[in-house]
mmCIF file of C-alpha atoms and ligand atoms in Angstrom:
data_model
loop_
_atom_site.group_PDB
_atom_site.id
_atom_site.type_symbol
_atom_site.label_atom_id
_atom_site.label_comp_id
_atom_site.label_asym_id
_atom_site.label_seq_id
_atom_site.Cartn_x
_atom_site.Cartn_y
_atom_site.Cartn_z
ATOM 1 C CA MET A 140 -16.745 -44.957 17.203
ATOM 2 C CA LEU A 141 -17.683 -41.357 16.944
ATOM 3 C CA LEU A 142 -21.269 -40.370 16.271
ATOM 4 C CA SER A 143 -22.699 -43.656 17.500
ATOM 5 C CA TYR A 144 -21.525 -45.895 14.699
ATOM 6 C CA LYS A 145 -21.809 -48.739 17.160
ATOM 7 C CA GLN A 146 -21.799 -51.321 14.389
ATOM 8 C CA ALA A 147 -18.179 -50.486 13.807
ATOM 9 C CA SER A 148 -17.056 -51.506 17.276
ATOM 10 C CA TYR A 149 -15.127 -54.696 17.776
ATOM 11 C CA THR A 150 -16.323 -57.656 19.724
ATOM 12 C CA GLY A 151 -13.452 -59.976 18.903
ATOM 13 C CA VAL A 152 -10.789 -58.493 21.187
ATOM 14 C CA ARG A 153 -8.717 -61.323 22.618
ATOM 15 C CA GLN A 154 -8.236 -60.833 26.306
ATOM 16 C CA CYS A 155 -6.337 -62.690 28.914
ATOM 17 C CA PRO A 156 -8.520 -64.037 31.675
ATOM 18 C CA SER A 157 -8.090 -62.211 34.968
ATOM 19 C CA PRO A 158 -5.593 -63.964 37.180
ATOM 20 C CA GLN A 159 -7.339 -66.432 39.479
ATOM 21 C CA LEU A 160 -6.497 -67.226 43.056
ATOM 22 C CA GLN A 161 -4.234 -70.269 43.185
ATOM 23 C CA PRO A 162 -4.010 -72.701 46.114
ATOM 24 C CA TRP A 163 -0.907 -72.679 48.202
ATOM 25 C CA PRO A 164 1.523 -75.585 47.847
ATOM 26 C CA LEU A 165 0.235 -78.644 49.682
ATOM 27 C CA SER A 166 2.959 -78.568 52.298
ATOM 28 C CA ARG A 167 1.839 -75.088 53.294
ATOM 29 C CA GLN A 168 -1.849 -75.950 53.100
ATOM 30 C CA ALA A 169 -1.343 -78.591 55.737
ATOM 31 C CA HIS A 170 -0.789 -75.798 58.242
ATOM 32 C CA VAL A 171 -3.827 -73.780 57.241
ATOM 33 C CA PRO A 172 -7.116 -74.579 58.962
ATOM 34 C CA LYS A 173 -9.635 -75.687 56.301
ATOM 35 C CA ARG A 174 -12.160 -72.913 56.772
ATOM 36 C CA ARG A 175 -9.478 -70.258 56.183
ATOM 37 C CA ARG A 176 -8.200 -71.511 52.847
ATOM 38 C CA THR A 177 -10.084 -68.869 50.914
ATOM 39 C CA CYS A 178 -7.855 -66.202 52.481
ATOM 40 C CA ILE A 179 -4.765 -67.334 50.615
ATOM 41 C CA PHE A 180 -2.372 -64.657 49.410
ATOM 42 C CA THR A 181 -1.199 -64.987 45.813
ATOM 43 C CA PRO A 182 0.327 -62.732 43.146
ATOM 44 C CA ALA A 183 -3.171 -62.038 41.833
ATOM 45 C CA ALA A 184 -4.412 -61.159 45.289
ATOM 46 C CA ALA A 185 -1.311 -59.008 45.783
ATOM 47 C CA ALA A 186 -2.062 -57.174 42.533
ATOM 48 C CA THR A 187 -5.633 -56.530 43.661
ATOM 49 C CA GLN A 188 -4.377 -55.312 47.011
ATOM 50 C CA ASN A 189 -1.892 -53.055 45.251
ATOM 51 C CA ILE A 190 -4.684 -51.585 43.105
ATOM 52 C CA ALA A 191 -6.764 -50.980 46.236
ATOM 53 C CA LYS A 192 -3.781 -49.214 47.817
ATOM 54 C CA LEU A 193 -3.254 -47.053 44.740
ATOM 55 C CA GLN A 194 -6.938 -46.176 44.751
ATOM 56 C CA GLN A 195 -6.721 -45.198 48.405
ATOM 57 C CA GLU A 196 -3.674 -43.042 47.731
ATOM 58 C CA TYR A 197 -4.601 -41.486 44.385
ATOM 59 C CA GLY A 198 -8.365 -41.821 43.932
ATOM 60 C CA ILE A 199 -10.404 -38.590 43.827
ATOM 61 C CA ALA A 200 -14.141 -39.052 44.287
ATOM 62 C CA GLU A 201 -16.047 -38.994 40.978
ATOM 63 C CA HIS A 202 -13.005 -37.924 38.942
ATOM 64 C CA VAL A 203 -10.028 -40.258 39.335
ATOM 65 C CA GLN A 204 -10.242 -43.952 40.119
ATOM 66 C CA VAL A 205 -7.584 -46.654 40.146
ATOM 67 C CA VAL A 206 -9.252 -49.952 39.294
ATOM 68 C CA GLU A 207 -8.515 -53.336 37.775
ATOM 69 C CA GLY A 208 -8.457 -53.227 33.991
ATOM 70 C CA GLN A 209 -8.311 -56.005 31.422
ATOM 71 C CA GLY A 210 -6.061 -58.911 32.405
ATOM 72 C CA GLY A 211 -6.100 -57.645 36.006
ATOM 73 C CA LEU A 212 -3.803 -54.760 35.034
ATOM 74 C CA PRO A 213 -4.162 -51.522 37.017
ATOM 75 C CA LYS A 214 -5.740 -48.645 35.149
ATOM 76 C CA VAL A 215 -6.578 -45.079 36.079
ATOM 77 C CA VAL A 216 -10.020 -43.916 34.999
ATOM 78 C CA LEU A 217 -10.401 -40.162 34.547
ATOM 79 C CA SER A 218 -13.983 -38.866 34.458
ATOM 80 C CA HIS A 219 -14.864 -35.308 33.517
ATOM 81 C CA SER A 220 -18.120 -33.678 34.532
ATOM 82 C CA SER A 221 -18.768 -33.061 30.809
ATOM 83 C CA GLY A 222 -19.195 -36.850 30.488
ATOM 84 C CA THR A 223 -15.856 -37.651 28.824
ATOM 85 C CA LYS A 224 -13.814 -40.533 30.214
ATOM 86 C CA ALA A 225 -10.286 -41.799 29.667
ATOM 87 C CA GLU A 226 -8.617 -45.018 30.760
ATOM 88 C CA VAL A 227 -4.875 -45.028 31.350
ATOM 89 C CA TYR A 228 -3.006 -48.314 31.892
ATOM 90 C CA LEU A 229 0.134 -48.239 34.040
ATOM 91 C CA TYR A 230 1.531 -51.016 31.836
ATOM 92 C CA GLY A 231 2.993 -49.062 28.932
ATOM 93 C CA GLY A 232 1.789 -45.713 30.373
ATOM 94 C CA LEU A 233 -0.924 -46.117 27.775
ATOM 95 C CA VAL A 234 -4.181 -44.266 27.208
ATOM 96 C CA LEU A 235 -6.352 -47.144 26.003
ATOM 97 C CA SER A 236 -9.722 -45.476 25.824
ATOM 98 C CA TRP A 237 -11.148 -41.997 25.411
ATOM 99 C CA LYS A 238 -14.915 -41.759 25.334
ATOM 100 C CA GLN A 239 -17.091 -38.809 24.443
ATOM 101 C CA PRO A 240 -20.109 -37.847 26.593
ATOM 102 C CA SER A 241 -22.248 -39.888 24.161
ATOM 103 C CA GLY A 242 -20.212 -42.980 25.092
ATOM 104 C CA ASP A 243 -18.610 -43.098 21.637
ATOM 105 C CA GLU A 244 -15.040 -44.400 21.684
ATOM 106 C CA VAL A 245 -12.460 -42.375 19.777
ATOM 107 C CA LEU A 246 -9.441 -44.668 20.093
ATOM 108 C CA PHE A 247 -9.037 -48.178 18.711
ATOM 109 C CA THR A 248 -7.810 -51.413 20.247
ATOM 110 C CA ARG A 249 -6.624 -54.056 17.809
ATOM 111 C CA PRO A 250 -8.351 -57.437 18.084
ATOM 112 C CA ASP A 251 -4.943 -59.064 18.633
ATOM 113 C CA ALA A 252 -4.247 -56.920 21.729
ATOM 114 C CA VAL A 253 -3.317 -58.884 24.841
ATOM 115 C CA PHE A 254 -3.225 -57.743 28.440
ATOM 116 C CA ASP A 255 -0.836 -60.276 29.931
ATOM 117 C CA LYS A 256 2.370 -58.239 29.486
ATOM 118 C CA SER A 257 3.696 -60.780 26.991
ATOM 119 C CA LYS A 258 3.834 -57.910 24.512
ATOM 120 C CA PRO A 259 2.881 -54.231 24.415
ATOM 121 C CA ILE A 260 -0.848 -53.497 24.353
ATOM 122 C CA SER A 261 -1.782 -52.978 20.702
ATOM 123 C CA GLY A 262 -4.203 -50.101 20.804
ATOM 124 C CA GLY A 263 -4.955 -46.706 22.291
ATOM 125 C CA ILE A 264 -1.915 -44.444 22.506
ATOM 126 C CA PRO A 265 1.255 -46.488 23.073
ATOM 127 C CA HIS A 266 4.596 -44.750 23.672
ATOM 128 C CA CYS A 267 7.522 -45.197 21.347
ATOM 129 C CA PHE A 268 10.624 -44.359 23.414
ATOM 130 C CA PRO A 269 13.622 -44.170 23.383
ATOM 131 C CA GLN A 270 13.522 -45.195 19.754
ATOM 132 C CA PHE A 271 10.832 -44.950 17.123
ATOM 133 C CA GLY A 272 12.644 -47.402 14.872
ATOM 134 C CA PRO A 273 13.630 -49.361 13.036
ATOM 135 C CA GLY A 274 17.002 -49.004 14.739
ATOM 136 C CA LYS A 275 19.518 -50.465 17.132
ATOM 137 C CA ILE A 276 17.111 -51.563 19.872
ATOM 138 C CA GLN A 277 13.686 -53.207 19.868
ATOM 139 C CA GLN A 278 11.067 -51.697 17.551
ATOM 140 C CA HIS A 279 9.512 -48.627 19.204
ATOM 141 C CA GLY A 280 11.718 -48.994 22.296
ATOM 142 C CA PHE A 281 10.773 -50.281 25.739
ATOM 143 C CA ALA A 282 8.487 -47.634 27.284
ATOM 144 C CA ARG A 283 5.411 -49.402 25.916
ATOM 145 C CA ASN A 284 6.246 -52.611 27.740
ATOM 146 C CA CYS A 285 7.305 -51.238 31.130
ATOM 147 C CA ASP A 286 5.165 -50.575 34.188
ATOM 148 C CA TRP A 287 4.896 -46.845 34.748
ATOM 149 C CA GLU A 288 4.149 -45.509 38.243
ATOM 150 C CA ILE A 289 1.610 -42.960 39.375
ATOM 151 C CA ALA A 290 3.397 -39.795 40.521
ATOM 152 C CA SER A 291 0.288 -37.738 41.266
ATOM 153 C CA THR A 292 -3.360 -37.199 40.474
ATOM 154 C CA SER A 293 -5.438 -34.055 40.624
ATOM 155 C CA ALA A 294 -8.832 -32.643 39.780
ATOM 156 C CA ASP A 295 -8.948 -28.909 39.374
ATOM 157 C CA LEU A 296 -10.953 -27.145 42.018
ATOM 158 C CA GLN A 297 -13.307 -25.243 39.716
ATOM 159 C CA PRO A 298 -16.624 -26.682 40.846
ATOM 160 C CA ASP A 299 -18.162 -27.287 37.418
ATOM 161 C CA GLU A 300 -15.035 -28.045 35.449
ATOM 162 C CA ARG A 301 -12.898 -30.293 37.581
ATOM 163 C CA ASP A 302 -10.300 -31.332 35.037
ATOM 164 C CA PRO A 303 -8.974 -34.715 36.157
ATOM 165 C CA GLU A 304 -5.322 -35.495 35.590
ATOM 166 C CA VAL A 305 -2.851 -38.268 36.288
ATOM 167 C CA GLU A 306 0.902 -37.989 36.034
ATOM 168 C CA LEU A 307 2.849 -41.194 35.393
ATOM 169 C CA VAL A 308 6.593 -41.657 35.581
ATOM 170 C CA LEU A 309 9.030 -44.134 34.161
ATOM 171 C CA THR A 310 12.650 -44.151 35.268
ATOM 172 C CA ASP A 311 15.577 -46.264 34.176
ATOM 173 C CA SER A 312 15.921 -49.711 35.724
ATOM 174 C CA ASP A 313 18.146 -52.765 35.283
ATOM 175 C CA PHE A 314 15.755 -53.793 32.494
ATOM 176 C CA THR A 315 15.881 -50.489 30.592
ATOM 177 C CA ARG A 316 19.651 -50.120 31.083
ATOM 178 C CA SER A 317 20.152 -53.638 29.673
ATOM 179 C CA ILE A 318 18.621 -52.303 26.438
ATOM 180 C CA TRP A 319 19.674 -48.639 26.520
ATOM 181 C CA PRO A 320 22.370 -47.686 29.021
ATOM 182 C CA HIS A 321 21.125 -44.236 30.059
ATOM 183 C CA PRO A 322 19.637 -42.866 33.285
ATOM 184 C CA PHE A 323 16.431 -40.966 32.494
ATOM 185 C CA LYS A 324 13.055 -39.966 33.818
ATOM 186 C CA ALA A 325 9.945 -39.813 31.650
ATOM 187 C CA ALA A 326 7.015 -37.872 33.142
ATOM 188 C CA TYR A 327 3.715 -38.191 31.292
ATOM 189 C CA SER A 328 0.549 -36.421 32.303
ATOM 190 C CA VAL A 329 -2.851 -37.215 30.860
ATOM 191 C CA SER A 330 -5.790 -34.930 31.534
ATOM 192 C CA LEU A 331 -9.336 -34.265 30.437
ATOM 193 C CA HIS A 332 -10.514 -30.732 29.775
ATOM 194 C CA GLY A 333 -14.147 -30.684 28.765
ATOM 195 C CA ASP A 334 -14.283 -32.615 25.524
ATOM 196 C CA SER A 335 -10.532 -32.701 24.983
ATOM 197 C CA LEU A 336 -7.762 -35.089 25.988
ATOM 198 C CA ARG A 337 -4.343 -33.595 26.680
ATOM 199 C CA THR A 338 -1.018 -35.308 27.140
ATOM 200 C CA ASP A 339 2.255 -33.764 28.220
ATOM 201 C CA LEU A 340 5.471 -35.781 27.971
ATOM 202 C CA ARG A 341 8.787 -34.705 29.469
ATOM 203 C CA ILE A 342 12.025 -36.623 29.128
ATOM 204 C CA ILE A 343 14.774 -35.700 31.572
ATOM 205 C CA ASN A 344 18.403 -36.757 31.396
ATOM 206 C CA THR A 345 19.182 -37.757 34.996
ATOM 207 C CA GLY A 346 22.669 -39.068 34.177
ATOM 208 C CA ASP A 347 26.012 -37.406 33.635
ATOM 209 C CA GLN A 348 26.400 -38.174 29.918
ATOM 210 C CA ALA A 349 24.459 -36.750 26.979
ATOM 211 C CA PHE A 350 22.099 -39.135 25.155
ATOM 212 C CA ASP A 351 19.861 -38.974 22.131
ATOM 213 C CA PHE A 352 16.465 -40.523 21.511
ATOM 214 C CA THR A 353 13.478 -40.556 19.202
ATOM 215 C CA ALA A 354 9.868 -40.889 20.353
ATOM 216 C CA ALA A 355 6.234 -40.952 19.274
ATOM 217 C CA LEU A 356 2.687 -41.333 20.524
ATOM 218 C CA HIS A 357 1.534 -44.239 18.387
ATOM 219 C CA SER A 358 -2.136 -43.190 18.430
ATOM 220 C CA TYR A 359 -4.748 -45.615 17.067
ATOM 221 C CA PHE A 360 -8.020 -43.942 16.033
ATOM 222 C CA GLU A 361 -11.160 -45.825 15.139
ATOM 223 C CA VAL A 362 -12.550 -44.988 11.695
ATOM 224 C CA LEU A 363 -15.804 -45.944 10.033
ATOM 225 C CA ASP A 364 -13.894 -47.492 7.165
ATOM 226 C CA ILE A 365 -10.296 -46.788 6.175
ATOM 227 C CA SER A 366 -11.439 -46.047 2.627
ATOM 228 C CA LYS A 367 -13.469 -43.135 4.043
ATOM 229 C CA ALA A 368 -10.826 -41.737 6.377
ATOM 230 C CA ARG A 369 -9.172 -38.467 5.335
ATOM 231 C CA ILE A 370 -6.214 -36.587 6.796
ATOM 232 C CA ARG A 371 -5.750 -32.842 6.445
ATOM 233 C CA GLY A 372 -2.729 -30.723 7.288
ATOM 234 C CA LEU A 373 -0.051 -32.619 5.361
ATOM 235 C CA LYS A 374 -0.080 -30.770 2.032
ATOM 236 C CA GLY A 375 3.303 -29.639 0.769
ATOM 237 C CA LEU A 376 5.291 -31.683 3.297
ATOM 238 C CA GLN A 377 8.265 -33.877 2.548
ATOM 239 C CA TYR A 378 7.756 -37.387 3.872
ATOM 240 C CA LEU A 379 9.694 -40.582 4.318
ATOM 241 C CA ASP A 380 7.773 -43.352 2.618
ATOM 242 C CA LYS A 381 8.575 -46.521 4.590
ATOM 243 C CA THR A 382 5.888 -48.611 2.927
ATOM 244 C CA PRO A 383 8.104 -50.535 0.514
ATOM 245 C CA ASP A 384 10.944 -51.040 3.015
ATOM 246 C CA PRO A 385 10.969 -49.508 6.532
ATOM 247 C CA ASN A 386 14.773 -49.741 6.584
ATOM 248 C CA ASN A 387 15.186 -47.795 3.334
ATOM 249 C CA PRO A 388 12.586 -45.043 3.266
ATOM 250 C CA VAL A 389 12.124 -43.038 0.092
ATOM 251 C CA GLU A 390 11.727 -39.252 0.441
ATOM 252 C CA LYS A 391 8.683 -37.839 -1.365
ATOM 253 C CA LYS A 392 6.468 -34.747 -1.273
ATOM 254 C CA GLU A 393 2.792 -34.821 -0.331
ATOM 255 C CA GLU A 394 0.807 -32.795 -2.857
ATOM 256 C CA ARG A 395 -2.688 -33.579 -1.644
ATOM 257 C CA GLU A 396 -4.783 -31.226 0.456
ATOM 258 C CA VAL A 397 -6.752 -34.207 1.718
ATOM 259 C CA VAL A 398 -4.879 -37.488 2.119
ATOM 260 C CA SER A 399 -6.806 -40.714 1.637
ATOM 261 C CA ILE A 400 -5.543 -44.253 2.127
ATOM 262 C CA ASP A 401 -6.137 -46.996 -0.414
ATOM 263 C CA GLY A 402 -3.374 -49.468 0.407
ATOM 264 C CA PRO A 403 -0.656 -50.059 2.999
ATOM 265 C CA MET A 404 0.708 -46.756 4.249
ATOM 266 C CA ASP A 405 3.707 -46.140 6.491
ATOM 267 C CA ALA A 406 4.925 -42.569 6.155
ATOM 268 C CA VAL A 407 6.784 -40.102 8.369
ATOM 269 C CA PHE A 408 5.714 -36.563 7.442
ATOM 270 C CA LEU A 409 8.478 -34.107 8.236
ATOM 271 C CA SER A 410 7.842 -30.893 10.157
ATOM 272 C CA PRO A 411 4.099 -30.407 9.714
ATOM 273 C CA GLY A 412 2.453 -27.467 11.476
ATOM 274 C CA ASP A 413 1.088 -27.951 14.951
ATOM 275 C CA TYR A 414 -2.262 -29.264 13.703
ATOM 276 C CA VAL A 415 -3.531 -32.207 11.682
ATOM 277 C CA GLU A 416 -7.048 -33.539 11.398
ATOM 278 C CA LEU A 417 -8.325 -37.075 10.911
ATOM 279 C CA ASP A 418 -11.778 -37.263 9.365
ATOM 280 C CA VAL A 419 -13.057 -40.637 10.583
ATOM 281 C CA GLY A 420 -15.722 -40.909 7.884
ATOM 282 C CA THR A 421 -18.801 -40.466 10.060
ATOM 283 C CA GLY A 422 -19.124 -36.703 9.780
ATOM 284 C CA ALA A 423 -16.771 -36.243 12.724
ATOM 285 C CA ALA A 424 -13.043 -35.695 12.893
ATOM 286 C CA VAL A 425 -10.333 -35.814 15.507
ATOM 287 C CA SER A 426 -8.236 -32.676 15.633
ATOM 288 C CA ILE A 427 -4.678 -33.224 16.775
ATOM 289 C CA SER A 428 -2.836 -30.148 18.056
ATOM 290 C CA SER A 429 0.663 -30.393 19.394
ATOM 291 C CA SER A 430 3.826 -28.661 20.513
ATOM 292 C CA GLY A 431 7.305 -30.137 20.659
ATOM 293 C CA TRP A 432 6.457 -33.080 18.414
ATOM 294 C CA GLU A 433 8.016 -32.388 15.022
ATOM 295 C CA ASP A 434 6.840 -35.186 12.726
ATOM 296 C CA VAL A 435 3.611 -37.033 12.038
ATOM 297 C CA VAL A 436 3.433 -40.708 11.110
ATOM 298 C CA VAL A 437 0.472 -42.097 9.226
ATOM 299 C CA TRP A 438 0.265 -45.882 9.370
ATOM 300 C CA ASN A 439 -2.209 -48.434 8.171
ATOM 301 C CA PRO A 440 -1.042 -52.020 7.560
ATOM 302 C CA TRP A 441 -3.827 -52.806 5.084
ATOM 303 C CA ASP A 442 -4.141 -56.533 4.371
ATOM 304 C CA ALA A 443 -1.171 -57.391 6.583
ATOM 305 C CA MET A 444 -3.805 -57.146 9.349
ATOM 306 C CA PRO A 445 -6.929 -58.391 7.613
ATOM 307 C CA ALA A 446 -8.975 -58.597 10.821
ATOM 308 C CA SER A 447 -8.731 -54.900 11.665
ATOM 309 C CA TYR A 448 -7.083 -52.630 9.092
ATOM 310 C CA GLU A 449 -10.381 -51.235 7.807
ATOM 311 C CA LYS A 450 -11.346 -49.997 11.249
ATOM 312 C CA PHE A 451 -8.386 -47.893 12.321
ATOM 313 C CA CYS A 452 -5.878 -45.322 11.236
ATOM 314 C CA CYS A 453 -2.749 -44.443 13.189
ATOM 315 C CA VAL A 454 -1.839 -40.761 13.166
ATOM 316 C CA GLU A 455 1.190 -40.444 15.405
ATOM 317 C CA ASN A 456 2.896 -37.332 16.644
ATOM 318 C CA GLY A 457 6.605 -38.081 16.741
ATOM 319 C CA LYS A 458 10.115 -36.732 17.075
ATOM 320 C CA ILE A 459 11.732 -39.045 14.593
ATOM 321 C CA ALA A 460 13.728 -37.538 11.753
ATOM 322 C CA LYS A 461 15.981 -35.445 13.999
ATOM 323 C CA PRO A 462 16.661 -37.184 17.305
ATOM 324 C CA VAL A 463 16.574 -35.149 20.503
ATOM 325 C CA VAL A 464 20.009 -34.709 22.046
ATOM 326 C CA LEU A 465 19.735 -34.211 25.798
ATOM 327 C CA GLN A 466 22.595 -32.937 27.907
ATOM 328 C CA PRO A 467 22.883 -34.070 31.547
ATOM 329 C CA GLY A 468 20.212 -32.387 33.656
ATOM 330 C CA SER A 469 18.254 -31.025 30.707
ATOM 331 C CA SER A 470 14.801 -31.985 29.530
ATOM 332 C CA TRP A 471 12.602 -32.159 26.435
ATOM 333 C CA ARG A 472 8.852 -31.620 26.403
ATOM 334 C CA ALA A 473 6.024 -32.281 23.933
ATOM 335 C CA THR A 474 2.284 -31.860 24.293
ATOM 336 C CA GLN A 475 -0.706 -33.134 22.359
ATOM 337 C CA GLU A 476 -4.355 -32.156 22.504
ATOM 338 C CA LEU A 477 -7.115 -34.202 20.899
ATOM 339 C CA ASN A 478 -10.564 -32.803 20.238
ATOM 340 C CA VAL A 479 -13.566 -34.188 18.450
ATOM 341 C CA ILE A 480 -15.073 -31.866 15.887
ATOM 342 C CA ILE A 481 -18.209 -32.186 13.842
ATOM 343 C CA LEU A 482 -17.549 -31.484 10.169
ATOM 344 C CA ASP A 483 -19.851 -29.193 8.233
ATOM 345 C CA THR A 484 -19.212 -30.945 4.965
ATOM 346 C CA PRO A 485 -18.039 -34.505 5.416
ATOM 347 C CA ASP A 486 -16.154 -35.846 2.401
ATOM 348 C CA PHE A 487 -18.338 -38.938 2.415
ATOM 349 C CA VAL A 488 -21.967 -39.388 3.216
ATOM 350 C CA GLU A 489 -23.393 -42.838 3.838
ATOM 351 C CA ASP A 490 -25.492 -44.187 0.949
HETATM 352 O O1 G6P B 723 3.455 -53.541 15.289
HETATM 353 P P1 G6P B 723 4.128 -52.394 15.983
HETATM 354 O O2 G6P B 723 5.482 -52.754 16.536
HETATM 355 O O3 G6P B 723 3.251 -51.767 16.997
HETATM 356 O O4 G6P B 723 4.421 -51.314 14.869
HETATM 357 C C1 G6P B 723 3.438 -50.970 13.960
HETATM 358 C C2 G6P B 723 3.899 -49.858 13.019
HETATM 359 O O5 G6P B 723 4.148 -48.710 13.772
HETATM 360 C C3 G6P B 723 4.552 -47.522 13.086
HETATM 361 O O6 G6P B 723 3.569 -46.728 12.673
HETATM 362 C C4 G6P B 723 5.663 -47.766 12.088
HETATM 363 O O7 G6P B 723 5.845 -46.663 11.231
HETATM 364 C C5 G6P B 723 5.463 -49.023 11.308
HETATM 365 O O8 G6P B 723 6.630 -49.283 10.538
HETATM 366 C C6 G6P B 723 5.116 -50.198 12.193
HETATM 367 O O9 G6P B 723 4.903 -51.358 11.436
#
């Protein structure tokens, strides 16, 4: 939580235990001399070896590290000399954590998040692609439950400001084509620049037929208390209110300069400017600047998630209302930059 509201952090996150080494089948063990049985090779050991290989190939001293994350999943840790850190999981191509130099976490992981690939990781910045939803395929598409690959890593050569970056890619596979029959490449770079976190997503049509898609960065931000969170930058916008029924949204106009949340909220704001701001209630705010993304979703489930709704607010850059139509060989690009700002006059001051 920003500004050291450590009391707001969660301790109840359910995690899968790291995979343990399993013994070989007995028939095979019979051929293994006893003293060597600890050297068995298993899927878990293979995963660890794979992580070590990725680290060897893509690690950059002090700035980029590939290590084992929760549930034994590979994650890339970006460290900036300013003290900021980000963790990017290959599963889902997901930024799970972004910490300020103070150690304060900006993003939020739901307590029901799991790291065993049985479902997408519920927290951080999951992808919604190739469909935001609801729609013809699974809610929010498949990009959040696929393994992305590392394409490259870098750390800028300026001696004091080595901006670490990782680029991940996801391409169509038998699995993706069984859901959505189009050849594509998604290239997603995540980088730290001083105190800010930047993402750059490109979708490329690698097939010979046009396709359309919708997408979003389903960003979870930690707030002091949802009743104290405020969003600026939405005044005057038309929005699709999905709260009563996500399948039959009602179009409305936002009249408020400062949007507060006092019940379930699921709204797609149409064509905001390139900047919105989430005041997290501590005297700090997250500024969200973007290009290419055309809509902003604000989501809080309220008492449908009693264990966590008070502690997060999703503010999601998306391309939802008007799908992107991509011709063969063409591409679409959208960027997002998050910064933490200290507010001069917070709307709420602690009693
Ligand atoms: O639970 P998930 O599949 O992650 O979706 C959680 C929520 O995401 C979005 O913000 C949608 O607008 C909501 O309609 C949806 O309920």
